[in-house]
XYZ file of C-alpha atoms in Angstrom:
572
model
C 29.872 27.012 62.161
C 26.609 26.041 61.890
C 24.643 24.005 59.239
C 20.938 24.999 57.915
C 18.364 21.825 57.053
C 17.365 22.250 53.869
C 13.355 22.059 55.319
C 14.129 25.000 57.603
C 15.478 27.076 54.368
C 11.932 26.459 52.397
C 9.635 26.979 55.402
C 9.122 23.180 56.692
C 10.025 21.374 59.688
C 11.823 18.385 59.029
C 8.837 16.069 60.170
C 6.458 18.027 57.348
C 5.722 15.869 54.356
C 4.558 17.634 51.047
C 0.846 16.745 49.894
C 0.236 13.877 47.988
C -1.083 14.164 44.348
C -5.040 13.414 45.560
C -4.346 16.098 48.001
C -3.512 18.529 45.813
C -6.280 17.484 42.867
C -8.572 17.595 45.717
C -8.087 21.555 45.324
C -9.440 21.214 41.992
C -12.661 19.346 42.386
C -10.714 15.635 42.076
C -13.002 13.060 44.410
C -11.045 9.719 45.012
C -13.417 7.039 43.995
C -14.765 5.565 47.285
C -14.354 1.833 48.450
C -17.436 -0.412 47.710
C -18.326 -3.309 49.416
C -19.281 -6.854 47.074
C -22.809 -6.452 47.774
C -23.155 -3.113 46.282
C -20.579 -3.900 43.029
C -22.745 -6.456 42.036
C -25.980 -4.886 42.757
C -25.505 -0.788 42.965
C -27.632 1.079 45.219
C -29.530 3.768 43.483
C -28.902 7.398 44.312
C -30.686 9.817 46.253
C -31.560 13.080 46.464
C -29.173 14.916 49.315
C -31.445 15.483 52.590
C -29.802 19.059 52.209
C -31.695 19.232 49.097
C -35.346 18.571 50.804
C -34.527 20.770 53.805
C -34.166 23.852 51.541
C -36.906 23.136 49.743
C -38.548 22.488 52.463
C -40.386 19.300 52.084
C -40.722 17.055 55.149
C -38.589 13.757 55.193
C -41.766 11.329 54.624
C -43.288 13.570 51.712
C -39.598 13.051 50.436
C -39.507 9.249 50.572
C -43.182 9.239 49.068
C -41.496 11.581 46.145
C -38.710 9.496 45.862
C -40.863 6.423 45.419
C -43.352 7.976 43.300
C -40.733 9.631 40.778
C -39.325 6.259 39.656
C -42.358 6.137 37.278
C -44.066 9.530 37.999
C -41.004 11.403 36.296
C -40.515 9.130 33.705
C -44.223 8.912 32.469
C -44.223 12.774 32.331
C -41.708 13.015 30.244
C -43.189 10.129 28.004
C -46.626 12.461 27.986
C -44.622 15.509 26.989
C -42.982 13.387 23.990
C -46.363 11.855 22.893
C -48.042 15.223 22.974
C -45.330 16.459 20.655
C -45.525 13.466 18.448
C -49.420 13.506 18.007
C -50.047 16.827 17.435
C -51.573 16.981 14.154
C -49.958 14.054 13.327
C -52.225 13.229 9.759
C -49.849 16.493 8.241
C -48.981 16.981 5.801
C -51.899 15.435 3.935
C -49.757 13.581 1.724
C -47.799 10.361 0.629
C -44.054 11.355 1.924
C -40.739 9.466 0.890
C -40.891 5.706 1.591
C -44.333 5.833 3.239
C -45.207 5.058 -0.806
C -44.057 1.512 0.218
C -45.144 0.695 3.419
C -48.206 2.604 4.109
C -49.686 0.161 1.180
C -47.849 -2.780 2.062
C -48.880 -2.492 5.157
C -53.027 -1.948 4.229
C -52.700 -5.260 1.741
C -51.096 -7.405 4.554
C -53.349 -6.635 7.119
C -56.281 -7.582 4.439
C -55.434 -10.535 2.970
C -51.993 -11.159 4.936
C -49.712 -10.416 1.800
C -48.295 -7.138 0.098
C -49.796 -7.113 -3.101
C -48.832 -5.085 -6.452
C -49.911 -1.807 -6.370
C -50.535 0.287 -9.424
C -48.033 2.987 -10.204
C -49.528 6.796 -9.589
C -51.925 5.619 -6.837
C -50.945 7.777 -4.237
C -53.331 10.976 -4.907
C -56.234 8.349 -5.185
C -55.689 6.820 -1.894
C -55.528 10.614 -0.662
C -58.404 11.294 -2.432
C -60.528 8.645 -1.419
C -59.045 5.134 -0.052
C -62.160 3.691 -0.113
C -62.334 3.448 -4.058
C -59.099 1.849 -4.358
C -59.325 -1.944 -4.246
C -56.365 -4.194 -2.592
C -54.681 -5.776 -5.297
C -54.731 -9.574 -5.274
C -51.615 -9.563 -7.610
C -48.339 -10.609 -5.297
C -46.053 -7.935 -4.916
C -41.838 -7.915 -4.231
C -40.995 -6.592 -1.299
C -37.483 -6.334 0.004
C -38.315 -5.916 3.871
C -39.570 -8.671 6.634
C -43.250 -8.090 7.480
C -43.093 -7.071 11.238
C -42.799 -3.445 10.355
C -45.350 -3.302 7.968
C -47.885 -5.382 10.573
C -47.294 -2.624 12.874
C -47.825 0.078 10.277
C -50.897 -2.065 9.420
C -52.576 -2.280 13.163
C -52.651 1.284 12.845
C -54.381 1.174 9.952
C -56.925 -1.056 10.715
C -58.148 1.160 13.893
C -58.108 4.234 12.039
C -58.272 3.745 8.452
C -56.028 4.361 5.278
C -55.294 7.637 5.162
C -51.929 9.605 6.884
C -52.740 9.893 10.334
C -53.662 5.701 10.239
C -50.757 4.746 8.308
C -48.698 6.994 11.286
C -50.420 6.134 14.374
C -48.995 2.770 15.999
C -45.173 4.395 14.798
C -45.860 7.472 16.758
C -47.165 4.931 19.486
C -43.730 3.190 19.831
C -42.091 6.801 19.608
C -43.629 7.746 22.520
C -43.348 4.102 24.137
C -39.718 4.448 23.625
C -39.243 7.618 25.490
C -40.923 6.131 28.125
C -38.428 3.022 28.241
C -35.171 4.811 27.543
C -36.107 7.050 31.166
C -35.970 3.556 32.810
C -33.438 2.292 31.283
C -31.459 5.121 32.085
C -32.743 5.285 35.625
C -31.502 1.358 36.046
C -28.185 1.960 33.779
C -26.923 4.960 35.950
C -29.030 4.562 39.346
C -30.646 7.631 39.132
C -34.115 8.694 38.235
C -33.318 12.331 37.446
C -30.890 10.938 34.545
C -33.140 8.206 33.312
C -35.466 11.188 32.958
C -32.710 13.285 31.775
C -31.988 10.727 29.120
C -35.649 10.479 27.876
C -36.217 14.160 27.476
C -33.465 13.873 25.281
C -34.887 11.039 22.757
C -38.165 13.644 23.023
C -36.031 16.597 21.473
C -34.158 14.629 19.269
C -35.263 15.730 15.734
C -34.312 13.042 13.713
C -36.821 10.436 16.234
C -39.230 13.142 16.314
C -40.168 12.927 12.623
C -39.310 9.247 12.262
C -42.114 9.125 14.869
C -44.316 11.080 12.781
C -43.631 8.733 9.194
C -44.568 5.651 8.590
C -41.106 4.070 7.687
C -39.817 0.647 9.312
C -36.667 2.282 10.808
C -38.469 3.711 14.100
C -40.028 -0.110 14.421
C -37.024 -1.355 14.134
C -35.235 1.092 17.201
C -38.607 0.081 19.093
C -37.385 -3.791 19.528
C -34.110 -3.315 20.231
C -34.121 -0.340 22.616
C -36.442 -3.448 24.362
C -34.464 -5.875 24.084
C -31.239 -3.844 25.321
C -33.951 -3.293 28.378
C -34.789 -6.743 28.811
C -30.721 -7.362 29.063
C -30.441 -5.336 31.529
C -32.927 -6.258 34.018
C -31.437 -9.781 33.487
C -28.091 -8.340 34.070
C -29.433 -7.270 37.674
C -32.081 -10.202 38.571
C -28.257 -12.735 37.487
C -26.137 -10.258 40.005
C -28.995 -10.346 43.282
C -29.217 -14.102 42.887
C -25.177 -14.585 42.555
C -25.337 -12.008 45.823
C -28.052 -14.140 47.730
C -25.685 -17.403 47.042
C -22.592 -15.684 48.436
C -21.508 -16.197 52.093
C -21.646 -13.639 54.884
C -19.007 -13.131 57.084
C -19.517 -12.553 60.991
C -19.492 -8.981 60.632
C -22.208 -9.399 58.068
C -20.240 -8.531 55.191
C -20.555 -10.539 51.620
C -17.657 -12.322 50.915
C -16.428 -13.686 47.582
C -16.649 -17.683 46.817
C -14.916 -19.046 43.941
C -17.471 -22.380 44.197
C -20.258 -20.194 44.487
C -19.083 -17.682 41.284
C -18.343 -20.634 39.145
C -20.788 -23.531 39.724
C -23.666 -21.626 40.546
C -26.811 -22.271 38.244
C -28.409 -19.325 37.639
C -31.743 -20.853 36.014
C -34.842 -19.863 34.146
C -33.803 -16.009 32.897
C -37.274 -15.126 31.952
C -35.775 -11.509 30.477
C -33.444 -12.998 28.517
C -35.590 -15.060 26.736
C -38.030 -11.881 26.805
C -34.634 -10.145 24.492
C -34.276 -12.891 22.479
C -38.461 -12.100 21.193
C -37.385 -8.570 20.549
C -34.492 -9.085 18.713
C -36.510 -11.567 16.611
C -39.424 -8.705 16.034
C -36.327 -6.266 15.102
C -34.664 -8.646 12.668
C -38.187 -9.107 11.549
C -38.346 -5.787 11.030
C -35.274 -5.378 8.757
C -32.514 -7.483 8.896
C -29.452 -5.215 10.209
C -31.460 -6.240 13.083
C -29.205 -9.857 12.994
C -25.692 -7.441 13.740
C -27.318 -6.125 16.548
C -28.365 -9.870 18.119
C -25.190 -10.566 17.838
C -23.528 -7.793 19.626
C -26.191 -7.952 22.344
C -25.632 -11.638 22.262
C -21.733 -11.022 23.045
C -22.980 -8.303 25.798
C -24.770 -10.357 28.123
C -21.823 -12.981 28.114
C -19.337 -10.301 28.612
C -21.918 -9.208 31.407
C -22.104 -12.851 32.735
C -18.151 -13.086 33.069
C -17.939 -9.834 34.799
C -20.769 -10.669 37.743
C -18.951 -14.293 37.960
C -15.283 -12.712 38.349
C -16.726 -9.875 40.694
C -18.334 -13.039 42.901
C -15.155 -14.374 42.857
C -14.877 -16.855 40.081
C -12.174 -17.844 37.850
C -11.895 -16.231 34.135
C -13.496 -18.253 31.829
C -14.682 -21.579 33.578
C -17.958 -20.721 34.756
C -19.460 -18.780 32.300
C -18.478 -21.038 29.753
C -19.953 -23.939 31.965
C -22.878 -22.076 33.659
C -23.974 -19.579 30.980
C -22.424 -20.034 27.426
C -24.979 -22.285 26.024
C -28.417 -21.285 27.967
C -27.376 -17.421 26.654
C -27.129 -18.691 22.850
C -30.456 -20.999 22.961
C -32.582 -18.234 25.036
C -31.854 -15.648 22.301
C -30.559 -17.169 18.403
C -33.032 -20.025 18.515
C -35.686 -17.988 20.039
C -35.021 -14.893 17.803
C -34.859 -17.270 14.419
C -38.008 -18.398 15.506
C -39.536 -15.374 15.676
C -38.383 -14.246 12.189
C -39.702 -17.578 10.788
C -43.461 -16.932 12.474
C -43.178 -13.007 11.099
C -43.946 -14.645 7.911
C -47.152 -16.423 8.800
C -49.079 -14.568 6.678
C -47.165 -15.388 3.466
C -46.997 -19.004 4.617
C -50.771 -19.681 5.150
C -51.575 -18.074 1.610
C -50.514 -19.993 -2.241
C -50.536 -16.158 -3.420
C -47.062 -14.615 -1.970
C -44.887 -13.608 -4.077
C -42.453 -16.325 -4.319
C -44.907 -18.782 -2.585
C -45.063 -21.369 -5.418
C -41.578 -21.307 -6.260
C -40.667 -24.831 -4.608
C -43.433 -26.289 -6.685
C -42.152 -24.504 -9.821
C -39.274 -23.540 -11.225
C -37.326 -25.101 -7.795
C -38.779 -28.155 -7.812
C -36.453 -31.304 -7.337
C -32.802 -30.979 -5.621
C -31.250 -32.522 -3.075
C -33.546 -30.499 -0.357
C -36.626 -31.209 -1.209
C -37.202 -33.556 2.365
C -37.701 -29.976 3.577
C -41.264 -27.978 3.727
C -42.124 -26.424 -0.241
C -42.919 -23.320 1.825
C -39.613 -23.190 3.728
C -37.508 -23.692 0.363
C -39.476 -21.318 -1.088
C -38.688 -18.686 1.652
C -35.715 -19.435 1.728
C -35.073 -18.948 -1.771
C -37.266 -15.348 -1.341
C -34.459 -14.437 1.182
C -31.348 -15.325 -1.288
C -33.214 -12.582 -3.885
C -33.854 -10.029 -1.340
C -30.388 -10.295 -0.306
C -29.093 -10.320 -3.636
C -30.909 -6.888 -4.217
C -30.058 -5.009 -0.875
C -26.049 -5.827 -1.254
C -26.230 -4.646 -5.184
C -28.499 -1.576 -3.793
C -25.755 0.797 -5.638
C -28.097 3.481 -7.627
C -27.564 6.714 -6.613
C -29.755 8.964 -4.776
C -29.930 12.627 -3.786
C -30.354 12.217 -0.395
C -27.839 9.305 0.190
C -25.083 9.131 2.315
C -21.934 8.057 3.773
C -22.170 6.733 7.574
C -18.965 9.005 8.198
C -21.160 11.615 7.937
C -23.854 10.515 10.019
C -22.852 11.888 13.405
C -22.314 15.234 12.220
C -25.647 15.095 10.603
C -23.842 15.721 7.430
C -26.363 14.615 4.389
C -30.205 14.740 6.254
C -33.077 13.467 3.632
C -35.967 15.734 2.717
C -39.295 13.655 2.907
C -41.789 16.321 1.797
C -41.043 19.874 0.073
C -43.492 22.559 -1.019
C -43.310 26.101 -1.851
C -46.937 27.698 -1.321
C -47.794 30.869 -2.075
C -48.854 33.878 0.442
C -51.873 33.126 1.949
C -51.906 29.002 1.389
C -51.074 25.954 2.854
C -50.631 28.206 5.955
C -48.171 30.687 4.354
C -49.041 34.123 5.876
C -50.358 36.331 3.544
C -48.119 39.353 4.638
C -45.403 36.658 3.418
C -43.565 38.737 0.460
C -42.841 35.960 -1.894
C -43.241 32.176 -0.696
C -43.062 29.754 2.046
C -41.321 26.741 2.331
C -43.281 23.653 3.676
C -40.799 20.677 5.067
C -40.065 17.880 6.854
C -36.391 16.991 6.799
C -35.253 14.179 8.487
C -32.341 15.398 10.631
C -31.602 14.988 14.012
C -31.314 18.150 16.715
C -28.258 19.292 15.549
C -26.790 20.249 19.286
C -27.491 16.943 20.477
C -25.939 15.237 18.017
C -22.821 17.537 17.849
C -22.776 17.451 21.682
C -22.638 13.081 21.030
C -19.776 13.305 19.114
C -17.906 14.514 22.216
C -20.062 12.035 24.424
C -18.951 9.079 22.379
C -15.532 9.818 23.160
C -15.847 10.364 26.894
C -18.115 6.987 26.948
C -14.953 5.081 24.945
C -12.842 6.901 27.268
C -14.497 5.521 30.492
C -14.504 2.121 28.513
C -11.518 1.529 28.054
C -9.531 3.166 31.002
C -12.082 3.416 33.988
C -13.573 -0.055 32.634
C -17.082 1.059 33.215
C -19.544 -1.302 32.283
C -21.610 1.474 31.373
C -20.174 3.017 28.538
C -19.092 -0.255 27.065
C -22.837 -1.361 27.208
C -23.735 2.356 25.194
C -20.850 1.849 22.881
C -21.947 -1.385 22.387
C -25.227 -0.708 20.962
C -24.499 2.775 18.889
C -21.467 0.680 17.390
C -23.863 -2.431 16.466
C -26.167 0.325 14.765
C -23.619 2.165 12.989
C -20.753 0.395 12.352
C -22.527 -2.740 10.142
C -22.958 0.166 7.085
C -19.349 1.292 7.020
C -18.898 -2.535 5.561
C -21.477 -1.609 2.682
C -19.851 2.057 0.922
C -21.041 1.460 -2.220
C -24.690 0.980 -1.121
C -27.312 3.627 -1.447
C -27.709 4.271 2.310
C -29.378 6.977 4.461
C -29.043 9.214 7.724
C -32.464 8.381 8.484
C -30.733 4.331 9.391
C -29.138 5.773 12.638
C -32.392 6.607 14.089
C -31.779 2.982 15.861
C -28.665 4.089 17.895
C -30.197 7.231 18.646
C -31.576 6.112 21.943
C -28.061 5.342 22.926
C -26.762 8.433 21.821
C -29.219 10.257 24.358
C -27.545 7.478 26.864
C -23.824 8.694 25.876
C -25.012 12.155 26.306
C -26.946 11.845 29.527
C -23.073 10.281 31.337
C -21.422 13.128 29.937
C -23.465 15.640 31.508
C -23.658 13.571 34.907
C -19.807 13.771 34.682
C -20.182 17.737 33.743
C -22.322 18.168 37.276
C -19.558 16.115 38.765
C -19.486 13.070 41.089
C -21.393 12.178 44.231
C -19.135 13.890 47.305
C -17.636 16.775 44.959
C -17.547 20.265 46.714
C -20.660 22.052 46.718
C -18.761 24.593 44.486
C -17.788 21.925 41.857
C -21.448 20.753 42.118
C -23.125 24.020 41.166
C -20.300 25.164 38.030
C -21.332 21.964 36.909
C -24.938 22.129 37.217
C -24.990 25.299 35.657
C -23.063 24.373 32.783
C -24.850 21.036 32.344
C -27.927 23.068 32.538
C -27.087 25.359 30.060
C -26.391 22.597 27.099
C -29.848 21.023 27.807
C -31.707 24.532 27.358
C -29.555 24.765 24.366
C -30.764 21.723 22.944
C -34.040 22.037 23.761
C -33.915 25.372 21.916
C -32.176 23.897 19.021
C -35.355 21.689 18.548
C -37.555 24.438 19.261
C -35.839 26.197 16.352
C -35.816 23.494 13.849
C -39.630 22.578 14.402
C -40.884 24.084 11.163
C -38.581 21.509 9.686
C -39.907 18.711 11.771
C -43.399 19.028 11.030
C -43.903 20.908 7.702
C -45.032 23.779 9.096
C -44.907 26.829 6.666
C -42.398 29.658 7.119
C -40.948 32.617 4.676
C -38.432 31.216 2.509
C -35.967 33.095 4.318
C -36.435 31.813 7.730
C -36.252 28.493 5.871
C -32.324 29.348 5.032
C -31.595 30.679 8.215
C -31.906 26.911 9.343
C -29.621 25.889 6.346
C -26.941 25.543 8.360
C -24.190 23.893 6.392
C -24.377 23.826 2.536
C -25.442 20.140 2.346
C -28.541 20.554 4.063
C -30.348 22.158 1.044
């Protein structure tokens, strides 16, 4: 009698092995990650274009190099053109005073004439509109709640182009447009790739919510300006630390870089010009307005977090040489330099006896055990205490306020400007049966930000179980944004506040749709069902923003094309 192997009954010799699991997710698209030498973990090539690409295209191989080389800041700047088109077009309307621009628009025109906001009569608004030149500066000190960065900013715009909307607008929509321009290299130097730096950028230019905050002179858009920078300056020292850690490393006699525990932990890394250059621009943001201090420290925590990983990569120890190495320079080259900062912000106040506040050493704080210190520094110091005191008891309702839950689902925007001509006004069209509605509602591109939910939970997902630096540097930043007002519910807050993560939600989007397209040395099938459907979500989004426009800009439209865009009941 004879005995069957159980291969031979299913089909297999009995030397056959079945596929291994990457085998068979290899049917499927799945691309084991590929081994990396030590030079490129610590500095990462960036990508390019397939030579495939070029050949169908047709464009010689040194035209292609000169394209390469050129789109690093030819792409980048033409996206940044596109964005400041957008943001300048008829940028002085509406003709009008809208939401907080009451504030700073004449904050701003009092510091940048006698270097302190002054006390401005109530009701002064359509006078200013009417004719600025007939309304005096007051000399009276007024009591302002904000540091004066913002409003110098507000004010240099001013200056050049008088006191009137488009003035009061112009050096924001500047730094809108500057920002698109750094978030496409940021991008390019966060994810090695020029096409989605560019990517990333285009995004910021769509986004609704930085479109209008562009176009109004509030402080929040200052405020994103500094620390998309300083995030910027952070990385570029994160790479300049990594090449000179590489340089220091020895080289085998194959010519491969080797790992050196004395090198990783005892090298001294040096002047880190960029850092210092980060520690200015989180100064200017918590200059701006203070959440600005959460995000110096989160950024602060970053770059030692990114310090520890290039050490351990390099070969050192946990703990030992960071703490030795890089611990201390990375708190003096941003806290002391930031404080600093804040401190000179106020230079105009200082110089003058007039500030509100100025005299108050002299006066009713004179004496104490602190009086070995400058009257002006006690007396800004006390200044602080009351501003504090008034934003943490900031609980008086409002009708546009709202809970940060809320914010990434664009759940409560804030209507800056409303009208209702009539047919045949304020660009209503006259066949218009009834009338138009004219306004500019803060609110961000509603596909963009919907499609970020989902991005913020494939960038925590890389975070925490691919540990890509990446996402935790993006999660980093929208967290130190958003998270600070979740510890202040019963304070009137706004959507308009996340404007200074959105960069970083364009980031969170842009890795999501580079996973979507799928990884370098995927199938050229997997390739092309994911270009197509990443493809597909940007032309959505761009058309989302092409839709909302009359809501960006306060153009006129029918009043029922104005509730088509109502899209959820707490828009209205």
């Amino acid at each position: 009698m004879t005995s069957t192997a159980p291969e031979a009954l299913h089909g297999h010799d009995a030397g056959d092995k079945p596929p291994s699991w990457p085998q068979r997710l290899r049917r499927f698209g799945h691309v084991p990650r590929p081994v990396t030498g030590l030079r490129e973990r610590l500095v990462p090539p960036y990508t390019r274009p397939s030579e495939r690409l070029w050949a169908v295209l047709g464009v010689p191989p040194r035209l292609a190099d000169r394209m390469i080389r050129w789109s690093a800041w030819g792409g980048p700047l033409l996206v940044a053109l596109v964005a400041g088109v957008l943001r300048f077009w008829n940028l002085g309307s509406p003709k009008a005073v809208i939401f907080d621009e009451t504030y700073y628009a004449k904050d701003a025109w009092a510091l940048i004439n006698q270097g302190y906001e002054g006390s401005w009569p109530k009701d002064i608004d359509k006078s200013i509109l009417r004719d600025p030149s007939s309304v005096p500066v007051p000399t009276d000190p007024g009591y302002v709640v904000h540091p004066p960065v913002g409003k110098w900013v507000i004010g240099l715009g001013e200056h050049f182009f008088g006191f009137n909307p488009f003035g009061w607008r112009f050096m924001v929509a500047v730094l809108g447009t500057l920002s698109v321009l750094m978030l496409c290299r940021i991008g390019r130097r966060l994810f090695r790739s020029t096409f989605l730096g560019c990517l990333a950028g285009a995004l910021l230019a769509v986004d609704g919510l930085h479109f209008v905050m562009s176009r109004t002179a509030l402080l929040d858009l200052v405020l994103m300006f500094f620390v998309l920078a300083a995030f910027g300056c952070l990385l570029i020292d994160r790479d300049w630390a990594r090449r000179k850690l590489a340089a220091a490393l020895p080289v085998d006699e194959d010519g491969v870089l080797r790992p050196d525990r004395d090198v990783a932990e005892n090298l001294r890394l040096g002047w880190r010009p960029w850092r210092i250059a980060a520690g200015l621009m989180l100064g200017l943001a918590f200059a701006t307005k203070w959440n600005g201090l959460y995000i110096l420290a989160a950024f602060g925590i970053m770059c030692v977090v990114w310090d520890l990983g290039a050490r351990r990569t390099a070969g050192g120890g946990p703990f030992w040489g960071v703490f030795r190495r890089d611990l201390v320079p990375a708190f003096f080259s941003t806290v002391p330099v930031a404080i600093l900062t804040y401190i000179a912000s106020w230079t105009g106040w200082i110089v003058t006896d007039k500030g509100y506040f100025r005299n108050w050493a002299e006066t009713a704080g004179k004496g104490g055990s602190w009086t070995w210190l400058p009257d002006w520094l006690r007396s800004l110091w006390h200044y602080e205490n009351e501003v504090y005191s008034f934003h943490v008891n900031l609980t008086s309702g409002h009708t546009y306020q709202s809970n940060p839950w809320s914010w990434i689902v664009l759940g409560r925007p804030v209507s800056y400007f409303y009208e209702d001509p009539a047919a045949g006004t304020d660009g209503c069209p006259a066949s218009t049966a009834g009338k138009c509605a004219r306004e500019v509602l803060a609110i961000g591109t509603p596909l963009l930000w919907w499609a970020g939910a989902f991005a913020l939970c494939y960038v925590l997902y890389r975070w925490f179980f691919r540990r890509d630096w990446r996402a935790g540097a993006i999660a980093c930043a929208v967290a130190a944004g958003w998270v600070p007002w979740f510890l202040y519910q019963e304070r009137t807050i706004f959507l308009f506040y996340a404007v200074v993560f959105v960069p970083f939600l364009c980031l969170a989007v842009t890795m999501m749709i580079g996973a979507i397209v799928g990884p370098a040395g995927s199938d050229e099938r997997r390739r092309t069902i994911g270009a197509v459907g990443a493809g597909v979500l940007v032309l959505l989004i761009i058309w989302n923003f092409i839709y909302f426009w009359p809501l960006y800009t306060g153009t006129a439209i029918p009043l029922d094309s104005w509730r088509n865009r109502m899209w959820l009941d707490t828009w209205v």
